[in-house]
Amino acid sequence: MWTLMIHGGAGSMRRGKLDAGMEAACRDGLNAALDAGEAVLAAGGNAVDAVEAVARLMEDDPAFNAGRGSTLTHEGHVECDAAIMSGAERRAGAVAGMRSTRNPISAARAVMEDSPHVLMSKDGADEFAREMGLDQVPNKYFITEERHRQLVELLTKGADAFDADIKYGTIGAVAVDAQGHLAAATSTGGLTAKRWGRIGDSPLIGAGTYADDRAAAVSATGLGEVFIRAAAAHEVCARMRYAGMNLQQALDGVLAEVQEMGGTGGMIAVAPSGEAAWSFTTPGMYRARSGSDGERMVAIFGDE
Ligand code: ASP
């Protein structure tokens, strides 16, 4: 028995308002990512391999805000953040502000498995990834015309404009494998026009990403600053372990708290039982689920 749940960001997507080409590209991307994760899990593979496979595919897909197609910084570069966590021994690896490693999620995994550290940043993280033999690319590989257009639009609104309205974003995957082990992965370019080396919740273990075989694997998307303050992904697990909440209650409760603190977004999660759940406080969230029960769901809007 296995379950896979993925997201491609939460935001203001509304039926009839979302560009048809963008909607099709995202649905195709979610389906392809599910296929990649399913191939691992259906063959008896482990949850960490599955969430990494999903994240790599979505990082390569320019439709999502991770790897190629990431949002641009204030200076017009791409700086990627990613994290991966294994629920069995609560091992974790993360990277922040990477500029030249094609698949940040694989760098995060290398941090987890091939270094004594949990979080590496900037040039050092890219240097480590290079030493680990991971693909290096020029920063312009990550930059798409659409993200450039979004940066110009935001900057012309005023230098202090903050991209809290994340229309299509960050990617994440959570899985429980046939052995009952959990894993979570999250990867992002962060917020458009970010500056001063701003880092969001995605690469922070316990904020945007967490996995604990005793509770759940969680990946978040939304206004990172608030998810950090709420320790959102860990808080979901804490509510399950200490308050006896089920997965859905824990997700809904934490997102309500995040909203009270001034942030919107979404989270996906799986439990060791194979249960999958999601919740979001934005109009939509790119999300998809599949499992050994043969059911497959791909959705974007709030009413799906
Ligand atoms: N949470 C991400 C960040 O704040 C952005 C997103 O989810 O789209 O960096």
Tab-separated table of C-alpha atoms and ligand atoms in Angstrom:
chain	number	residue	atom	x	y	z
A	1	MET	CA	0.000	0.000	0.000
A	2	TRP	CA	1.365	3.426	-0.934
A	3	THR	CA	0.123	7.001	-1.370
A	4	LEU	CA	1.532	10.039	-3.178
A	5	MET	CA	0.276	13.616	-2.900
A	6	ILE	CA	1.852	16.579	-4.712
A	7	HIS	CA	1.312	20.329	-5.095
A	8	GLY	CA	2.400	23.020	-7.533
A	9	GLY	CA	1.639	26.041	-5.374
A	10	ALA	CA	-1.406	27.782	-3.917
A	11	GLY	CA	-2.753	31.115	-5.135
A	12	SER	CA	-5.467	33.184	-6.701
A	13	MET	CA	-6.434	30.738	-9.475
A	14	ARG	CA	-10.154	31.037	-10.206
A	15	ARG	CA	-12.263	29.178	-12.738
A	16	GLY	CA	-12.535	31.179	-15.965
A	17	LYS	CA	-9.815	33.604	-14.865
A	18	LEU	CA	-6.818	31.313	-15.239
A	19	ASP	CA	-5.116	31.425	-18.659
A	20	ALA	CA	-6.138	28.265	-20.552
A	21	GLY	CA	-2.588	27.556	-21.727
A	22	MET	CA	-1.272	27.870	-18.190
A	23	GLU	CA	-4.033	25.627	-16.836
A	24	ALA	CA	-3.260	22.918	-19.419
A	25	ALA	CA	0.501	23.156	-18.795
A	26	CYS	CA	0.004	22.786	-15.061
A	27	ARG	CA	-2.414	19.868	-15.349
A	28	ASP	CA	0.038	18.126	-17.715
A	29	GLY	CA	2.884	18.863	-15.322
A	30	LEU	CA	0.990	17.462	-12.335
A	31	ASN	CA	0.094	14.294	-14.272
A	32	ALA	CA	3.685	13.763	-15.413
A	33	ALA	CA	4.958	14.307	-11.872
A	34	LEU	CA	2.451	11.795	-10.481
A	35	ASP	CA	3.620	9.275	-13.097
A	36	ALA	CA	7.247	9.733	-12.008
A	37	GLY	CA	6.449	9.189	-8.324
A	38	GLU	CA	4.060	6.313	-8.996
A	39	ALA	CA	6.707	4.479	-11.009
A	40	VAL	CA	8.944	4.448	-7.912
A	41	LEU	CA	6.262	3.560	-5.363
A	42	ALA	CA	4.425	0.935	-7.426
A	43	ALA	CA	7.727	-0.906	-7.917
A	44	GLY	CA	8.155	-1.085	-4.130
A	45	GLY	CA	10.594	1.842	-4.034
A	46	ASN	CA	10.976	4.113	-1.042
A	47	ALA	CA	9.226	7.370	-0.270
A	48	VAL	CA	12.411	9.478	-0.399
A	49	ASP	CA	13.168	8.298	-3.956
A	50	ALA	CA	9.562	9.001	-4.949
A	51	VAL	CA	9.378	12.582	-3.653
A	52	GLU	CA	12.787	13.365	-5.161
A	53	ALA	CA	11.684	11.990	-8.557
A	54	VAL	CA	8.524	14.122	-8.440
A	55	ALA	CA	10.399	17.260	-7.414
A	56	ARG	CA	13.094	16.849	-10.096
A	57	LEU	CA	10.465	16.606	-12.804
A	58	MET	CA	8.614	19.680	-11.542
A	59	GLU	CA	11.887	21.611	-11.200
A	60	ASP	CA	12.603	20.903	-14.878
A	61	ASP	CA	9.058	21.984	-15.863
A	62	PRO	CA	8.981	25.767	-16.557
A	63	ALA	CA	5.285	25.911	-15.560
A	64	PHE	CA	6.201	25.780	-11.857
A	65	ASN	CA	8.122	28.099	-9.547
A	66	ALA	CA	11.025	25.753	-8.848
A	67	GLY	CA	14.243	25.075	-10.755
A	68	ARG	CA	13.633	26.201	-14.373
A	69	GLY	CA	10.726	28.679	-14.318
A	70	SER	CA	11.534	30.022	-10.850
A	71	THR	CA	10.516	33.538	-9.923
A	72	LEU	CA	13.214	36.198	-10.307
A	73	THR	CA	14.924	38.124	-7.548
A	74	HIS	CA	14.889	41.916	-7.410
A	75	GLU	CA	18.170	41.872	-9.376
A	76	GLY	CA	16.773	39.496	-12.011
A	77	HIS	CA	18.526	36.286	-11.003
A	78	VAL	CA	17.093	32.974	-9.882
A	79	GLU	CA	17.885	31.729	-6.358
A	80	CYS	CA	16.465	28.323	-5.498
A	81	ASP	CA	15.531	26.848	-2.112
A	82	ALA	CA	14.688	23.177	-1.451
A	83	ALA	CA	14.345	20.634	1.347
A	84	ILE	CA	13.819	16.908	1.691
A	85	MET	CA	13.064	14.872	4.803
A	86	SER	CA	12.791	11.182	5.581
A	87	GLY	CA	10.236	10.310	8.264
A	88	ALA	CA	11.893	7.079	9.392
A	89	GLU	CA	14.844	8.567	11.274
A	90	ARG	CA	13.860	12.200	10.744
A	91	ARG	CA	16.920	12.812	8.603
A	92	ALA	CA	16.762	16.009	6.571
A	93	GLY	CA	18.705	18.048	4.029
A	94	ALA	CA	18.107	21.525	2.649
A	95	VAL	CA	19.633	24.193	0.412
A	96	ALA	CA	18.943	27.918	0.107
A	97	GLY	CA	19.819	30.609	-2.425
A	98	MET	CA	21.360	28.228	-4.989
A	99	ARG	CA	22.162	29.705	-8.385
A	100	SER	CA	23.722	27.043	-10.564
A	101	THR	CA	22.548	23.575	-9.564
A	102	ARG	CA	19.940	22.321	-12.011
A	103	ASN	CA	17.987	20.245	-9.484
A	104	PRO	CA	18.085	21.810	-6.007
A	105	ILE	CA	16.084	18.912	-4.536
A	106	SER	CA	18.898	16.500	-5.400
A	107	ALA	CA	21.353	18.866	-3.733
A	108	ALA	CA	19.132	18.812	-0.629
A	109	ARG	CA	19.202	15.026	-0.716
A	110	ALA	CA	22.985	15.023	-1.011
A	111	VAL	CA	23.164	17.325	2.022
A	112	MET	CA	21.014	14.797	3.907
A	113	GLU	CA	22.933	11.713	2.837
A	114	ASP	CA	26.473	12.799	2.043
A	115	SER	CA	27.224	15.575	4.527
A	116	PRO	CA	27.109	16.031	8.290
A	117	HIS	CA	24.885	19.116	7.845
A	118	VAL	CA	21.204	19.872	7.392
A	119	LEU	CA	21.188	23.259	5.613
A	120	MET	CA	23.675	24.753	3.131
A	121	SER	CA	23.370	28.083	1.336
A	122	LYS	CA	24.477	30.200	-1.615
A	123	ASP	CA	27.798	29.546	-3.391
A	124	GLY	CA	28.804	26.953	-0.833
A	125	ALA	CA	25.712	24.888	-1.536
A	126	ASP	CA	26.364	25.035	-5.298
A	127	GLU	CA	29.999	24.136	-4.734
A	128	PHE	CA	28.998	21.126	-2.626
A	129	ALA	CA	26.486	20.022	-5.294
A	130	ARG	CA	29.187	20.340	-7.969
A	131	GLU	CA	31.522	18.197	-5.868
A	132	MET	CA	28.722	15.637	-5.548
A	133	GLY	CA	28.576	15.484	-9.356
A	134	LEU	CA	25.188	17.175	-9.721
A	135	ASP	CA	24.405	18.966	-13.022
A	136	GLN	CA	25.476	22.625	-13.130
A	137	VAL	CA	23.827	25.184	-15.416
A	138	PRO	CA	24.236	28.919	-16.087
A	139	ASN	CA	21.703	30.993	-14.085
A	140	LYS	CA	19.935	31.997	-17.311
A	141	TYR	CA	18.868	28.361	-17.783
A	142	PHE	CA	16.315	28.933	-14.986
A	143	ILE	CA	14.916	32.205	-16.381
A	144	THR	CA	11.750	32.208	-18.482
A	145	GLU	CA	10.131	35.111	-20.363
A	146	GLU	CA	6.979	34.885	-18.245
A	147	ARG	CA	8.896	35.222	-14.960
A	148	HIS	CA	10.791	38.185	-16.402
A	149	ARG	CA	7.480	39.812	-17.330
A	150	GLN	CA	6.169	39.237	-13.781
A	151	LEU	CA	9.253	40.848	-12.251
A	152	VAL	CA	8.950	43.935	-14.471
A	153	GLU	CA	5.239	44.187	-13.640
A	154	LEU	CA	5.903	43.981	-9.916
A	155	LEU	CA	8.799	46.440	-9.968
A	156	THR	CA	6.794	49.022	-11.913
A	157	LYS	CA	4.137	48.839	-9.172
A	158	GLY	CA	6.736	50.131	-6.731
A	159	ALA	CA	9.945	48.891	-5.225
A	160	ASP	CA	8.205	47.778	-2.023
A	161	ALA	CA	5.481	45.766	-3.712
A	162	PHE	CA	5.459	42.327	-2.171
A	163	ASP	CA	4.351	39.306	-4.125
A	164	ALA	CA	1.988	37.837	-1.575
A	165	ASP	CA	-0.427	36.904	-4.348
A	166	ILE	CA	1.407	33.805	-5.480
A	167	LYS	CA	-0.425	32.654	-8.580
A	168	TYR	CA	1.551	29.604	-9.478
A	169	GLY	CA	4.351	28.471	-7.426
A	170	THR	CA	6.370	26.325	-5.299
A	171	ILE	CA	6.224	22.569	-5.693
A	172	GLY	CA	6.041	19.835	-3.121
A	173	ALA	CA	5.530	16.107	-2.703
A	174	VAL	CA	4.701	13.840	0.218
A	175	ALA	CA	4.580	10.057	0.124
A	176	VAL	CA	4.083	6.963	2.202
A	177	ASP	CA	5.734	3.866	0.741
A	178	ALA	CA	4.851	0.175	0.931
A	179	GLN	CA	7.019	-0.159	4.059
A	180	GLY	CA	4.962	2.553	5.768
A	181	HIS	CA	7.760	5.144	5.727
A	182	LEU	CA	7.090	8.794	5.003
A	183	ALA	CA	8.991	11.483	3.101
A	184	ALA	CA	8.433	15.113	2.156
A	185	ALA	CA	10.089	17.388	-0.422
A	186	THR	CA	9.602	21.072	-1.258
A	187	SER	CA	11.357	23.206	-3.884
A	188	THR	CA	10.891	26.861	-4.851
A	189	GLY	CA	12.295	29.995	-6.420
A	190	GLY	CA	10.631	31.893	-3.568
A	191	LEU	CA	8.770	35.170	-3.977
A	192	THR	CA	9.104	37.445	-7.028
A	193	ALA	CA	11.497	40.371	-6.482
A	194	LYS	CA	12.878	38.947	-3.251
A	195	ARG	CA	16.081	40.694	-2.151
A	196	TRP	CA	18.711	40.829	0.536
A	197	GLY	CA	19.133	37.058	0.363
A	198	ARG	CA	15.569	36.508	1.549
A	199	ILE	CA	14.827	32.856	2.347
A	200	GLY	CA	11.286	31.533	2.757
A	201	ASP	CA	9.796	28.593	4.619
A	202	SER	CA	10.392	25.918	1.959
A	203	PRO	CA	13.997	24.962	2.924
A	204	LEU	CA	13.418	25.409	6.652
A	205	ILE	CA	12.807	22.061	8.309
A	206	GLY	CA	9.641	22.292	10.386
A	207	ALA	CA	8.328	25.376	8.565
A	208	GLY	CA	7.664	24.446	4.915
A	209	THR	CA	8.799	20.822	5.026
A	210	TYR	CA	8.590	18.075	7.664
A	211	ALA	CA	8.297	14.275	7.832
A	212	ASP	CA	7.890	12.101	10.918
A	213	ASP	CA	6.810	8.455	10.680
A	214	ARG	CA	4.987	8.944	13.996
A	215	ALA	CA	2.612	11.532	12.515
A	216	ALA	CA	2.769	12.852	8.946
A	217	ALA	CA	4.813	14.121	5.997
A	218	VAL	CA	3.953	17.730	5.149
A	219	SER	CA	4.846	20.213	2.387
A	220	ALA	CA	3.629	23.813	2.481
A	221	THR	CA	3.205	26.658	0.019
A	222	GLY	CA	2.206	30.243	0.630
A	223	LEU	CA	3.539	33.377	2.277
A	224	GLY	CA	6.712	31.874	3.710
A	225	GLU	CA	7.324	34.465	6.403
A	226	VAL	CA	4.152	33.439	8.240
A	227	PHE	CA	4.693	29.700	7.770
A	228	ILE	CA	8.106	30.161	9.399
A	229	ARG	CA	6.631	31.984	12.396
A	230	ALA	CA	3.969	29.285	12.780
A	231	ALA	CA	6.505	26.426	12.358
A	232	ALA	CA	3.646	25.201	10.195
A	233	ALA	CA	4.747	21.771	8.922
A	234	HIS	CA	5.986	20.665	12.339
A	235	GLU	CA	2.900	22.113	14.008
A	236	VAL	CA	0.733	19.774	11.898
A	237	CYS	CA	2.669	16.782	13.276
A	238	ALA	CA	2.584	18.178	16.830
A	239	ARG	CA	-1.200	18.569	16.754
A	240	MET	CA	-1.552	14.974	15.614
A	241	ARG	CA	0.813	13.595	18.234
A	242	TYR	CA	-0.120	15.683	21.253
A	243	ALA	CA	-3.679	16.842	20.588
A	244	GLY	CA	-4.902	13.644	18.945
A	245	MET	CA	-6.095	15.457	15.828
A	246	ASN	CA	-6.505	13.640	12.547
A	247	LEU	CA	-4.628	14.762	9.427
A	248	GLN	CA	-7.389	17.014	8.083
A	249	GLN	CA	-8.091	18.679	11.445
A	250	ALA	CA	-4.386	19.367	11.935
A	251	LEU	CA	-3.954	20.886	8.444
A	252	ASP	CA	-7.094	23.022	8.684
A	253	GLY	CA	-6.197	24.182	12.189
A	254	VAL	CA	-2.651	25.210	11.322
A	255	LEU	CA	-3.737	27.038	8.164
A	256	ALA	CA	-6.394	28.897	10.177
A	257	GLU	CA	-3.683	29.964	12.577
A	258	VAL	CA	-1.417	31.029	9.685
A	259	GLN	CA	-4.306	33.080	8.312
A	260	GLU	CA	-4.875	34.758	11.677
A	261	MET	CA	-1.183	35.654	11.639
A	262	GLY	CA	-1.582	37.314	8.234
A	263	GLY	CA	-0.638	34.584	5.755
A	264	THR	CA	-2.475	32.488	3.203
A	265	GLY	CA	-1.404	29.346	1.383
A	266	GLY	CA	-1.846	25.612	1.412
A	267	MET	CA	-0.422	22.349	2.687
A	268	ILE	CA	-0.479	18.713	1.599
A	269	ALA	CA	0.161	15.750	3.886
A	270	VAL	CA	0.102	11.979	4.189
A	271	ALA	CA	-0.081	9.783	7.300
A	272	PRO	CA	1.471	6.331	7.860
A	273	SER	CA	-2.026	4.805	7.438
A	274	GLY	CA	-1.876	5.857	3.765
A	275	GLU	CA	-4.367	8.663	4.264
A	276	ALA	CA	-3.704	11.807	2.176
A	277	ALA	CA	-5.132	15.262	2.814
A	278	TRP	CA	-4.763	18.842	1.677
A	279	SER	CA	-6.035	22.209	2.750
A	280	PHE	CA	-5.668	25.776	1.463
A	281	THR	CA	-6.869	29.267	2.298
A	282	THR	CA	-6.316	30.699	-1.212
A	283	PRO	CA	-8.897	30.407	-4.051
A	284	GLY	CA	-6.948	27.534	-5.589
A	285	MET	CA	-4.024	25.156	-5.257
A	286	TYR	CA	-2.387	22.986	-7.921
A	287	ARG	CA	-2.630	19.528	-6.384
A	288	ALA	CA	-2.746	15.859	-7.301
A	289	ARG	CA	-2.962	12.516	-5.564
A	290	SER	CA	-2.579	8.880	-6.459
A	291	GLY	CA	-2.280	5.658	-4.562
A	292	SER	CA	-2.163	1.888	-4.655
A	293	ASP	CA	-6.001	2.000	-4.458
A	294	GLY	CA	-5.910	3.053	-8.138
A	295	GLU	CA	-7.549	6.416	-7.526
A	296	ARG	CA	-6.051	9.455	-9.204
A	297	MET	CA	-7.020	13.085	-8.656
A	298	VAL	CA	-5.656	16.232	-10.348
A	299	ALA	CA	-7.223	19.559	-9.326
A	300	ILE	CA	-6.625	23.307	-9.300
A	301	PHE	CA	-9.723	25.229	-8.203
A	302	GLY	CA	-11.312	25.393	-4.795
A	303	ASP	CA	-14.512	23.668	-5.939
A	304	GLU	CA	-12.785	20.625	-7.475
B	1	ASP	N1	6.484	29.508	0.403
B	1	ASP	C1	7.312	30.031	-0.638
B	1	ASP	C2	8.204	31.100	-0.069
B	1	ASP	O1	7.741	31.877	0.754
B	1	ASP	C3	6.562	30.598	-1.797
B	1	ASP	C4	5.453	29.745	-2.361
B	1	ASP	O2	4.990	28.825	-1.712
B	1	ASP	O3	5.049	29.976	-3.517
B	1	ASP	O4	9.343	31.181	-0.478
